[in-house]
Coordinates of C-alpha atoms and ligand atoms in Angstrom, one line a residue:
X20 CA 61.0 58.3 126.3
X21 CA 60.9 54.3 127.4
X22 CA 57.6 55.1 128.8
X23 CA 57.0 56.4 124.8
X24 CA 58.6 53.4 123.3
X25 CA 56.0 50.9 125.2
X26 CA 53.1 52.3 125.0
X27 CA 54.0 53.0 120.6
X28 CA 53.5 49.4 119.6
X29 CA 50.3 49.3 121.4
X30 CA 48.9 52.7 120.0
X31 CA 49.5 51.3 116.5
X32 CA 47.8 47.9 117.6
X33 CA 44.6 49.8 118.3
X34 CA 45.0 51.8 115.3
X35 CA 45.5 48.7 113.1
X36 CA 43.0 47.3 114.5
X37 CA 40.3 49.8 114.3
X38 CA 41.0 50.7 110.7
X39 CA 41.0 46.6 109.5
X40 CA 38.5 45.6 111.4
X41 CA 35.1 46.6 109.9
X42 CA 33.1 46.4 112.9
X43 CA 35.5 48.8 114.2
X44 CA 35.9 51.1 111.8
X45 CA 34.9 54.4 112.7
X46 CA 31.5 55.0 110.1
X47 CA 31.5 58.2 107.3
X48 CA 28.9 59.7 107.0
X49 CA 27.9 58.0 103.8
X50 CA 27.9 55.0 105.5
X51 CA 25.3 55.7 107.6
X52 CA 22.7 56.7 104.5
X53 CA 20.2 54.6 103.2
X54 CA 18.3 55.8 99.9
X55 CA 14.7 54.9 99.3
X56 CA 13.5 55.6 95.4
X57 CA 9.7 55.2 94.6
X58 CA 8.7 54.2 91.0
X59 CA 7.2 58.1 90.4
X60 CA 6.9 61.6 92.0
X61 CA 3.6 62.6 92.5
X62 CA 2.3 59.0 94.3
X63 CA 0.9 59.9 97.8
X64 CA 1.2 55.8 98.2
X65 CA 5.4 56.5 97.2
X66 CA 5.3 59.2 99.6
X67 CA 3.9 57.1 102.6
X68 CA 6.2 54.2 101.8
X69 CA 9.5 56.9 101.9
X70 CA 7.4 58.6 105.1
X71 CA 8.3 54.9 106.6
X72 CA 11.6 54.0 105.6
X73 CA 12.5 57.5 106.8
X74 CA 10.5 56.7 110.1
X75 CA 13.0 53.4 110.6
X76 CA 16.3 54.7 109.9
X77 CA 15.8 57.7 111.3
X78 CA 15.3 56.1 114.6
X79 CA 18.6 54.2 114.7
X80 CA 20.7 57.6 113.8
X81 CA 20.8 57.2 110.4
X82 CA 20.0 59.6 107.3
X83 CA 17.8 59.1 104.3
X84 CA 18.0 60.4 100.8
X85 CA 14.4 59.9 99.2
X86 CA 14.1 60.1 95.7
X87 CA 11.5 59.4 92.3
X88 CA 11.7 60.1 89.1
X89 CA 9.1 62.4 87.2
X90 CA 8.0 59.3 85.1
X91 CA 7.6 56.0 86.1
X92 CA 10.5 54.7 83.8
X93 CA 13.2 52.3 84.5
X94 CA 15.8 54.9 82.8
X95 CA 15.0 57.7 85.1
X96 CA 15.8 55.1 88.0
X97 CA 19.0 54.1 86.7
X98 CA 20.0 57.3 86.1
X99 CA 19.2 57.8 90.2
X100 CA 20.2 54.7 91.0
X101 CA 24.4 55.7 89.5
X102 CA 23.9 59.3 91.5
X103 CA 23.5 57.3 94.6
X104 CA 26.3 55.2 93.6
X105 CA 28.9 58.1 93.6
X106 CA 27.0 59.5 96.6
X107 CA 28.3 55.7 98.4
X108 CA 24.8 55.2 100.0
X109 CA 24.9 51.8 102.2
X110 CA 21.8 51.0 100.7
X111 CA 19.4 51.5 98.2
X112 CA 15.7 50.3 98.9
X113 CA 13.4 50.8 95.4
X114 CA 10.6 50.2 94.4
X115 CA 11.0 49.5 90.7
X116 CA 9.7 50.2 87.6
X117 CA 11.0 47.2 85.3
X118 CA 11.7 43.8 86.6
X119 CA 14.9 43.0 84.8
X120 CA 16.1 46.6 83.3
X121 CA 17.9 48.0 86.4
X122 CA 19.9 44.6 86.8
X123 CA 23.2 46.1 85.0
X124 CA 23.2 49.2 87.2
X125 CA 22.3 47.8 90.4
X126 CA 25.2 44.9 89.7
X127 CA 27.4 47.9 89.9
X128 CA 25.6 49.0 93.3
X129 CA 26.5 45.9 94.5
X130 CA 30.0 45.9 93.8
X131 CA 30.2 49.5 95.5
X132 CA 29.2 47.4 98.4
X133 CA 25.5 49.1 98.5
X134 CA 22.8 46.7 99.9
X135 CA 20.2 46.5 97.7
X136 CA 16.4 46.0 98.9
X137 CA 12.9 46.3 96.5
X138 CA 9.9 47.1 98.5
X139 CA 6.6 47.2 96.5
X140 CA 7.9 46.4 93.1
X141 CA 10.5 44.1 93.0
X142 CA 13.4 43.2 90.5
X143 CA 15.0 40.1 89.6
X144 CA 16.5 37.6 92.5
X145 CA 19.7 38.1 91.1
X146 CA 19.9 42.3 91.1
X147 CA 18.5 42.3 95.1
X148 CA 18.9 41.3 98.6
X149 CA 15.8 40.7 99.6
X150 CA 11.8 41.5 98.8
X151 CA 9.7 43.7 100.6
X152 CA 6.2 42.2 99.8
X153 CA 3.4 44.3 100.8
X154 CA 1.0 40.7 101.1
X155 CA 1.6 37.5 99.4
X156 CA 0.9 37.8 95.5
X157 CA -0.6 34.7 95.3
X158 CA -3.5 36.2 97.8
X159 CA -3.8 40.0 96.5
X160 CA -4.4 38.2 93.0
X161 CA -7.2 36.0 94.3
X162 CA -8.9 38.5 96.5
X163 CA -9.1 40.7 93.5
X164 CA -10.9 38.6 91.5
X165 CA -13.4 37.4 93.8
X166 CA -13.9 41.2 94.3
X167 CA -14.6 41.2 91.0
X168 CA -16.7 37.9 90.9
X169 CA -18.7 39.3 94.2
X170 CA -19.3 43.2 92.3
X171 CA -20.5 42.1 89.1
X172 CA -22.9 39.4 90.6
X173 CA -21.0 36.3 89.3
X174 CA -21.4 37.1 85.1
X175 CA -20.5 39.6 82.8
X176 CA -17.2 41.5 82.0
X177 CA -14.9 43.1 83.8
X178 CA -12.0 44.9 83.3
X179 CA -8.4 45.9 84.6
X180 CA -7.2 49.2 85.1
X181 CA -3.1 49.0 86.1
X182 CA -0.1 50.9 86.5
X183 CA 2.6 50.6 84.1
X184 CA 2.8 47.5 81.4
X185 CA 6.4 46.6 82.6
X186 CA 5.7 47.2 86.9
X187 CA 6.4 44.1 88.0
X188 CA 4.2 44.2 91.2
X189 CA 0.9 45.1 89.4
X190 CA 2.0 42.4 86.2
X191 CA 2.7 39.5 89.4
X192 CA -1.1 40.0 90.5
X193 CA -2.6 40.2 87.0
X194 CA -0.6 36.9 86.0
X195 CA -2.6 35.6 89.2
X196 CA -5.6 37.4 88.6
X197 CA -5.5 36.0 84.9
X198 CA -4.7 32.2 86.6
X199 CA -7.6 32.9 89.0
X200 CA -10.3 33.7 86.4
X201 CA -9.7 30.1 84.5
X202 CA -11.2 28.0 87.8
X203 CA -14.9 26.6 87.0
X204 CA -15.9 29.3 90.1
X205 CA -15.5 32.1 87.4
X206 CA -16.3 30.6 83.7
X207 CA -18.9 33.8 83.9
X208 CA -16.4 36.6 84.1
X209 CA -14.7 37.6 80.7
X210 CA -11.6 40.1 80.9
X211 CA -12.4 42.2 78.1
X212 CA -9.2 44.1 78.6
X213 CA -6.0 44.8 80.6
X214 CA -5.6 48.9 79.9
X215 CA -2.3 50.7 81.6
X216 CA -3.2 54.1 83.2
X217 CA 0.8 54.9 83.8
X218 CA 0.1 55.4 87.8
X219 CA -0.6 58.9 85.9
X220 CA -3.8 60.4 86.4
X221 CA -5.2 62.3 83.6
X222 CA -3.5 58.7 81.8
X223 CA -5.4 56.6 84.2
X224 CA -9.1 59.3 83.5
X225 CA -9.1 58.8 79.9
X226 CA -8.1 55.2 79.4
X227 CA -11.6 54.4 82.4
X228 CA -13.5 56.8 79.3
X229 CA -12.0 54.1 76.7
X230 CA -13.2 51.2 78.7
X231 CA -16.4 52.9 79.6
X232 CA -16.9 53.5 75.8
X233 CA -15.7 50.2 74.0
X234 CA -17.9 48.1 76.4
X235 CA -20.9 49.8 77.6
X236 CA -21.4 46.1 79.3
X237 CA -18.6 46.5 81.2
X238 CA -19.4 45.6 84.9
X239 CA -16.8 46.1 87.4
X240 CA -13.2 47.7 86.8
X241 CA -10.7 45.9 89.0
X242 CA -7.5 48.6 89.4
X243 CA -4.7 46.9 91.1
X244 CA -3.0 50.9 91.7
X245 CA -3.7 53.4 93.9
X246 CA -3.4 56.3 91.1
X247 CA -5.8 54.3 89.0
X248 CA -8.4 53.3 91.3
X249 CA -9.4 57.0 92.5
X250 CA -9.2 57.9 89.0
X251 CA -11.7 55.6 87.6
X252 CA -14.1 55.8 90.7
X253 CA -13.9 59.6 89.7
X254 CA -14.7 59.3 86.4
X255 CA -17.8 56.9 87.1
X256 CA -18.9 59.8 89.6
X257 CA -18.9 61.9 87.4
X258 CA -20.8 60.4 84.8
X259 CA -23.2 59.0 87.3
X260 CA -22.5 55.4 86.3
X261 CA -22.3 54.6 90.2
X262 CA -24.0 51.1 90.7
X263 CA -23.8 50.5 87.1
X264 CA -19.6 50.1 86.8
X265 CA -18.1 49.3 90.4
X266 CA -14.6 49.9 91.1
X267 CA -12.8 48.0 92.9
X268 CA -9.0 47.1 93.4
X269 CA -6.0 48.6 95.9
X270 CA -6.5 52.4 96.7
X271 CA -5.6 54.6 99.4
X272 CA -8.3 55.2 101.6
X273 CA -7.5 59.1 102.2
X274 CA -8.2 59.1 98.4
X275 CA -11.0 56.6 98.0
X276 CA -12.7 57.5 101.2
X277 CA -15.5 59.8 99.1
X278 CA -15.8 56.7 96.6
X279 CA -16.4 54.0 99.6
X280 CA -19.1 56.2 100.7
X281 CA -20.7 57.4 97.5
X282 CA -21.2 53.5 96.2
X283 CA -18.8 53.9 93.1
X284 CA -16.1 51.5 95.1
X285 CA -18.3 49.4 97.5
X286 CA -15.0 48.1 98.8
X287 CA -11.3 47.8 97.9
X288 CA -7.8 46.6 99.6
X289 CA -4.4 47.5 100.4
X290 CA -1.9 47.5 103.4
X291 CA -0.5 49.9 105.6
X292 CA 2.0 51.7 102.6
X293 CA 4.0 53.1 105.8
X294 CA 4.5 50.1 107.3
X295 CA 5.9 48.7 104.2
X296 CA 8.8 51.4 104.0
X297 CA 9.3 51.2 107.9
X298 CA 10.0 46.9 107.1
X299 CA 12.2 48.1 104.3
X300 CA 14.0 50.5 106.5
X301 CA 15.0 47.6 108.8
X302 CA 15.4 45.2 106.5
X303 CA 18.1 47.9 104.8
X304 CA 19.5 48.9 108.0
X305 CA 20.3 44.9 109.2
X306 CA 22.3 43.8 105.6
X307 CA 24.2 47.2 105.8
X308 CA 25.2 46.2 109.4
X309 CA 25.8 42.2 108.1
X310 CA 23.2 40.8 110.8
X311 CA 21.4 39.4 107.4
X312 CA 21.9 38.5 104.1
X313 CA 18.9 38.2 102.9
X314 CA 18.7 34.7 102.3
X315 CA 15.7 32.4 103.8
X316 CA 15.5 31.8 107.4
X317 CA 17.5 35.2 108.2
X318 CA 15.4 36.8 111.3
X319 CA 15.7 40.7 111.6
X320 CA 14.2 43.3 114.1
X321 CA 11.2 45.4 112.4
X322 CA 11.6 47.8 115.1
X323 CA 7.9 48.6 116.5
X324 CA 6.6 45.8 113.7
X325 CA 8.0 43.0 115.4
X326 CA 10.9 40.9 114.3
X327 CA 10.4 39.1 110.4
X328 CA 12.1 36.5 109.1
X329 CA 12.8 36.2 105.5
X330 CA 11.3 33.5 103.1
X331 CA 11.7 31.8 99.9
X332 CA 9.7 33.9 97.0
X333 CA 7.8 32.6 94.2
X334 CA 10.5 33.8 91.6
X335 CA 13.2 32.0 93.4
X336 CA 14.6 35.2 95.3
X337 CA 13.9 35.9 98.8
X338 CA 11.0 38.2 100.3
X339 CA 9.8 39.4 103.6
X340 CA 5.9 39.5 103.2
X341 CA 4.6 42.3 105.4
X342 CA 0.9 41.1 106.1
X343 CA -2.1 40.1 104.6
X344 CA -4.5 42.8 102.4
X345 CA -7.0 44.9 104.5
X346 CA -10.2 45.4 103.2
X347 CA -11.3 49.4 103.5
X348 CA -15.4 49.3 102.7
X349 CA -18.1 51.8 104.1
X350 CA -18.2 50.5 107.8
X351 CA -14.3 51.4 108.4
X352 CA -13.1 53.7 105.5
X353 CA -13.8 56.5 108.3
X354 CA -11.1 55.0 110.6
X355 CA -8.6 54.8 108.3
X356 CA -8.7 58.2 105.2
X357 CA -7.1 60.7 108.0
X358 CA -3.9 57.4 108.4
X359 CA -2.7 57.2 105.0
Ligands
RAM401 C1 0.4 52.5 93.2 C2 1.7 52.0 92.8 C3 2.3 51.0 93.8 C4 1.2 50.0 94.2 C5 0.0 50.6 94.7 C6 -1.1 49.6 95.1 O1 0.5 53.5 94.1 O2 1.7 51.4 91.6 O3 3.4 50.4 93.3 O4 1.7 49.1 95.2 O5 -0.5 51.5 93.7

């Protein structure tokens, strides 16, 4: 009974302890789950981003619920977004449909203590931790337009294919793309038209027919979307308009390898899409465990990527910029269409 009456007070230290101190406390499941939504279902590039993030978490024991709406729509993502809420996720990484729309609901994220991360498509600096940018913006805007200056032989119009009117990733590299196109280099290039293909394809087909048909000058489309660009170097195949309209933009070289080598998209960009939700994974997993906060100068381990430090972004949050873009043309497309 003495023995009992010593060794009480220090039980109930260690339990006190354990339950107060948060490194201590033991972890629920819930805890250890970190969600990844992609803008739409139906987006092989969304599926290789989730593939990734899965890949990362995975491999530090945790679990991963992936989710995407049916349409590309900011309500269909908040109304995920509050499922994962009561689900008590420790983070949610997205990649996001409207720039400023999910702010309310992902506030209340927040104050359920979910770590919040945008990979692809980001939101606002106040409604995330951190960025996950695939390259710099500044860059993927530029390279695009000299694409465009390089496929329609310096003159003549071009046009731009995109996702959605209010995804914030595609809108960044148009605002560049439309910066771009005002230097002396390319007075000779006129945007006849931005169009918006949804990241839907029969959407993305017919609106490439609209261009095709209200400027039968048209040069070179530029689509800044994987959806869109294999659409519209389909249509131009099958109309046999190759060599007379180019393609050109960011596709998936499993879906634009038969383009590269047919001539309709002489060449195109992107990065590796599963690296980019593997970055995300570990950028998720190291604010849930409070070795970041997402603010400039945090360093965190990418796991087999290396470690990656966090840096100021152009809208005044924070990003982590993945790499530079890759360019997929007919001498390498064979490497790359079986990866991703
Ligand atoms: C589409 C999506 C995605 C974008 C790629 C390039 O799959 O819109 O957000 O990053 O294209």
């Amino acid at each position: 009974m003495n023995k009992m009456k010593r060794v009480l007070p220090f039980l109930m230290a260690v339990v006190l302890v354990s339950v107060f101190l948060p490194g201590c406390a033991p972890k629920t499941e819930a805890s250890n789950t970190h969600a990844v939504v992609f803008k739409s279902t139906g987006n092989p590039f969304g599926e290789k981003l989730m593939d990734g993030f899965e890949a990362a978490i995975t491999e530090k024991g945790g679990t991963v619920i992936r989710r995407a709406p049916d349409l590309p729509t900011a309500e269909a993502q908040i109304q995920i977004i509050e499922q994962l809420i009561a689900q008590k996720v420790a983070s949610i990484t997205i990649s996001a449909n409207d720039y400023d729309a999910l702010q309310p609901v992902l506030t209340n994220a927040k104050a359920a203590d979910i770590q919040i991360v945008t990979a692809d498509s980001s939101v606002n600096p106040a409604s995330r931790s951190v960025h996950i940018n695939q390259a710099d913006t500044q860059l993927i805007g530029e390279t695009l337009v000299e694409a465009a200056f390089d496929q329609a032989g310096g003159s003549g119009e071009i046009a731009i294919l995109s996702a959605t009117s209010q995804a914030s990733n595609q809108n960044a590299w148009i605002a560049v793309m439309e910066e771009t196109l005002k230097q002396p280099k390319y007075a000779n290039l006129n945007l006849v038209k931005i169009a918006y293909g949804d990241d839907l394809r029969d959407k993305s087909t017919s609106e490439t027919e609209g261009l095709i048909a209200s400027y039968p000058n048209l040069k070179v489309i530029v689509a800044p979307t994987t959806v869109g660009i294999a659409a519209a170097a389909k249509v131009i195949t099958d109309r046999n308009l190759i060599g007379t309209v180019k393609i050109t933009g960011l596709g998936l070289p499993s879906e634009m390898a038969d383009y590269i080598t047919n001539g309709s998209c002489p060449y195109m960009f992107l990065w590796n899409p599963i690296d980019l939700g593997y970055l995300a994974g570990y950028a998720a997993l190291a604010l849930a465990g409070d070795t970041i906060t997402g603010a400039a100068g945090d360093q965190f381990d990418g796991g087999k990527l290396g470690s990656y430090t966090v840096v100021n972004a152009s809208d005044g949050g924070t990003e982590v910029i993945l790499g530079p873009p890759f360019k997929f043309d007919a001498a390498n497309i064979n490497d790359w269409k079986d990866v991703y």
